[in-house]
């Protein structure tokens, strides 16, 4: 999950496309700016902290299959540590550990974005 969140922080979502007549923008250094770089504003999470949270769910959050078993068995497998842990938690009325990673994007202008690109 950490790798997915780190990847998501790099995403940029264009908010306002540049009008057609301004499509041949030249960036500092003489390079032509094309595609998504031509947007006036973006949603960007660059430099933002990824928030991580976990909690213990209720029994209703268990799936029908064991995530630890090689074949993802439906019935408990005595040889599987994951099945034994699940049974122990279920007996105590507990569910699986649930995780949430939150990435927060903010609107940035093309000038802010360009200073990060070049």
mmCIF file of C-alpha atoms in Angstrom, residues 10-118:
data_model
loop_
_atom_site.group_PDB
_atom_site.id
_atom_site.type_symbol
_atom_site.label_atom_id
_atom_site.label_comp_id
_atom_site.label_asym_id
_atom_site.label_seq_id
_atom_site.Cartn_x
_atom_site.Cartn_y
_atom_site.Cartn_z
ATOM 1 C CA UNK A 10 2.820 11.883 -8.263
ATOM 2 C CA UNK A 11 -0.522 12.102 -10.097
ATOM 3 C CA UNK A 12 -1.633 15.456 -11.500
ATOM 4 C CA UNK A 13 -5.213 16.237 -12.457
ATOM 5 C CA UNK A 14 -5.684 19.095 -14.970
ATOM 6 C CA UNK A 15 -8.402 21.567 -13.928
ATOM 7 C CA UNK A 16 -8.389 24.220 -16.678
ATOM 8 C CA UNK A 17 -7.096 23.524 -20.186
ATOM 9 C CA UNK A 18 -5.289 26.365 -21.965
ATOM 10 C CA UNK A 19 -7.361 27.827 -24.850
ATOM 11 C CA UNK A 20 -6.523 26.516 -28.370
ATOM 12 C CA UNK A 21 -4.866 29.789 -29.444
ATOM 13 C CA UNK A 22 -2.274 29.455 -26.653
ATOM 14 C CA UNK A 23 -1.228 25.864 -27.394
ATOM 15 C CA UNK A 24 2.288 26.675 -28.642
ATOM 16 C CA UNK A 25 3.780 27.762 -25.353
ATOM 17 C CA UNK A 26 7.576 27.844 -25.099
ATOM 18 C CA UNK A 27 9.060 26.923 -21.734
ATOM 19 C CA UNK A 28 12.236 28.372 -20.252
ATOM 20 C CA UNK A 29 15.171 26.940 -22.187
ATOM 21 C CA UNK A 30 13.295 27.038 -25.516
ATOM 22 C CA UNK A 31 11.452 23.727 -25.104
ATOM 23 C CA UNK A 32 7.851 23.558 -26.303
ATOM 24 C CA UNK A 33 5.320 22.775 -23.571
ATOM 25 C CA UNK A 34 2.730 20.267 -24.747
ATOM 26 C CA UNK A 35 -0.077 18.044 -23.484
ATOM 27 C CA UNK A 36 -1.035 18.222 -19.837
ATOM 28 C CA UNK A 37 1.672 20.829 -19.124
ATOM 29 C CA UNK A 38 -0.521 23.382 -20.946
ATOM 30 C CA UNK A 39 -3.163 23.525 -18.215
ATOM 31 C CA UNK A 40 -3.626 26.678 -16.164
ATOM 32 C CA UNK A 41 -4.320 24.812 -12.920
ATOM 33 C CA UNK A 42 -3.788 21.295 -11.582
ATOM 34 C CA UNK A 43 -4.637 19.234 -8.572
ATOM 35 C CA UNK A 44 -1.308 18.159 -7.144
ATOM 36 C CA UNK A 45 -0.260 16.279 -3.994
ATOM 37 C CA UNK A 46 3.443 16.965 -4.428
ATOM 38 C CA UNK A 47 5.043 17.743 -1.085
ATOM 39 C CA UNK A 48 1.928 16.700 0.855
ATOM 40 C CA UNK A 49 2.084 14.133 3.657
ATOM 41 C CA UNK A 50 0.250 10.840 3.087
ATOM 42 C CA UNK A 51 -1.915 10.167 6.131
ATOM 43 C CA UNK A 52 -2.060 6.560 7.329
ATOM 44 C CA UNK A 53 -4.659 5.110 9.646
ATOM 45 C CA UNK A 54 -5.681 1.633 10.749
ATOM 46 C CA UNK A 55 -8.351 0.133 12.969
ATOM 47 C CA UNK A 56 -9.732 -3.253 13.927
ATOM 48 C CA UNK A 57 -12.934 -3.987 12.011
ATOM 49 C CA UNK A 58 -15.908 -6.028 13.167
ATOM 50 C CA UNK A 59 -16.539 -9.655 12.237
ATOM 51 C CA UNK A 60 -18.595 -8.508 9.232
ATOM 52 C CA UNK A 61 -15.434 -7.316 7.467
ATOM 53 C CA UNK A 62 -13.958 -10.800 7.094
ATOM 54 C CA UNK A 63 -13.931 -12.112 3.530
ATOM 55 C CA UNK A 64 -14.977 -15.676 2.747
ATOM 56 C CA UNK A 65 -11.418 -16.628 1.760
ATOM 57 C CA UNK A 66 -8.211 -16.723 3.765
ATOM 58 C CA UNK A 67 -5.719 -14.176 2.403
ATOM 59 C CA UNK A 68 -2.805 -16.130 3.915
ATOM 60 C CA UNK A 69 -3.612 -19.540 2.353
ATOM 61 C CA UNK A 70 -1.884 -20.314 -0.961
ATOM 62 C CA UNK A 71 -5.173 -21.299 -2.617
ATOM 63 C CA UNK A 72 -7.328 -18.818 -0.695
ATOM 64 C CA UNK A 73 -9.345 -21.592 0.929
ATOM 65 C CA UNK A 74 -12.849 -21.006 2.274
ATOM 66 C CA UNK A 75 -12.555 -23.567 5.081
ATOM 67 C CA UNK A 76 -10.090 -23.091 7.923
ATOM 68 C CA UNK A 77 -6.765 -24.828 7.383
ATOM 69 C CA UNK A 78 -5.132 -26.065 10.596
ATOM 70 C CA UNK A 79 -1.654 -25.719 9.043
ATOM 71 C CA UNK A 80 -2.193 -22.040 8.121
ATOM 72 C CA UNK A 81 -1.118 -19.403 10.666
ATOM 73 C CA UNK A 82 -3.497 -16.906 9.026
ATOM 74 C CA UNK A 83 -6.490 -19.236 9.489
ATOM 75 C CA UNK A 84 -5.574 -19.827 13.131
ATOM 76 C CA UNK A 85 -5.218 -16.079 13.785
ATOM 77 C CA UNK A 86 -8.553 -15.408 12.076
ATOM 78 C CA UNK A 87 -10.303 -18.063 14.186
ATOM 79 C CA UNK A 88 -8.796 -16.587 17.370
ATOM 80 C CA UNK A 89 -9.981 -13.089 16.434
ATOM 81 C CA UNK A 90 -13.460 -14.285 15.412
ATOM 82 C CA UNK A 91 -13.898 -16.135 18.725
ATOM 83 C CA UNK A 92 -13.143 -12.823 20.464
ATOM 84 C CA UNK A 93 -15.667 -10.987 18.243
ATOM 85 C CA UNK A 94 -13.010 -9.122 16.257
ATOM 86 C CA UNK A 95 -12.539 -8.573 12.552
ATOM 87 C CA UNK A 96 -9.505 -7.940 10.353
ATOM 88 C CA UNK A 97 -7.129 -4.980 10.637
ATOM 89 C CA UNK A 98 -8.295 -2.310 8.145
ATOM 90 C CA UNK A 99 -5.993 0.321 6.649
ATOM 91 C CA UNK A 100 -6.614 3.688 4.974
ATOM 92 C CA UNK A 101 -4.001 5.829 3.222
ATOM 93 C CA UNK A 102 -5.223 9.363 2.470
ATOM 94 C CA UNK A 103 -3.636 11.489 -0.256
ATOM 95 C CA UNK A 104 -4.801 15.125 -0.304
ATOM 96 C CA UNK A 105 -4.455 17.105 -3.520
ATOM 97 C CA UNK A 106 -4.520 20.889 -3.712
ATOM 98 C CA UNK A 107 -5.058 23.229 -6.634
ATOM 99 C CA UNK A 108 -1.824 24.721 -7.987
ATOM 100 C CA UNK A 109 -1.314 27.175 -10.821
ATOM 101 C CA UNK A 110 0.646 26.369 -13.954
ATOM 102 C CA UNK A 111 3.363 28.776 -12.760
ATOM 103 C CA UNK A 112 3.842 26.776 -9.557
ATOM 104 C CA UNK A 113 3.779 23.538 -11.543
ATOM 105 C CA UNK A 114 6.191 24.846 -14.213
ATOM 106 C CA UNK A 115 8.702 25.871 -11.563
ATOM 107 C CA UNK A 116 8.659 22.241 -10.396
ATOM 108 C CA UNK A 117 8.950 20.840 -13.938
ATOM 109 C CA UNK A 118 11.841 22.947 -15.243
#
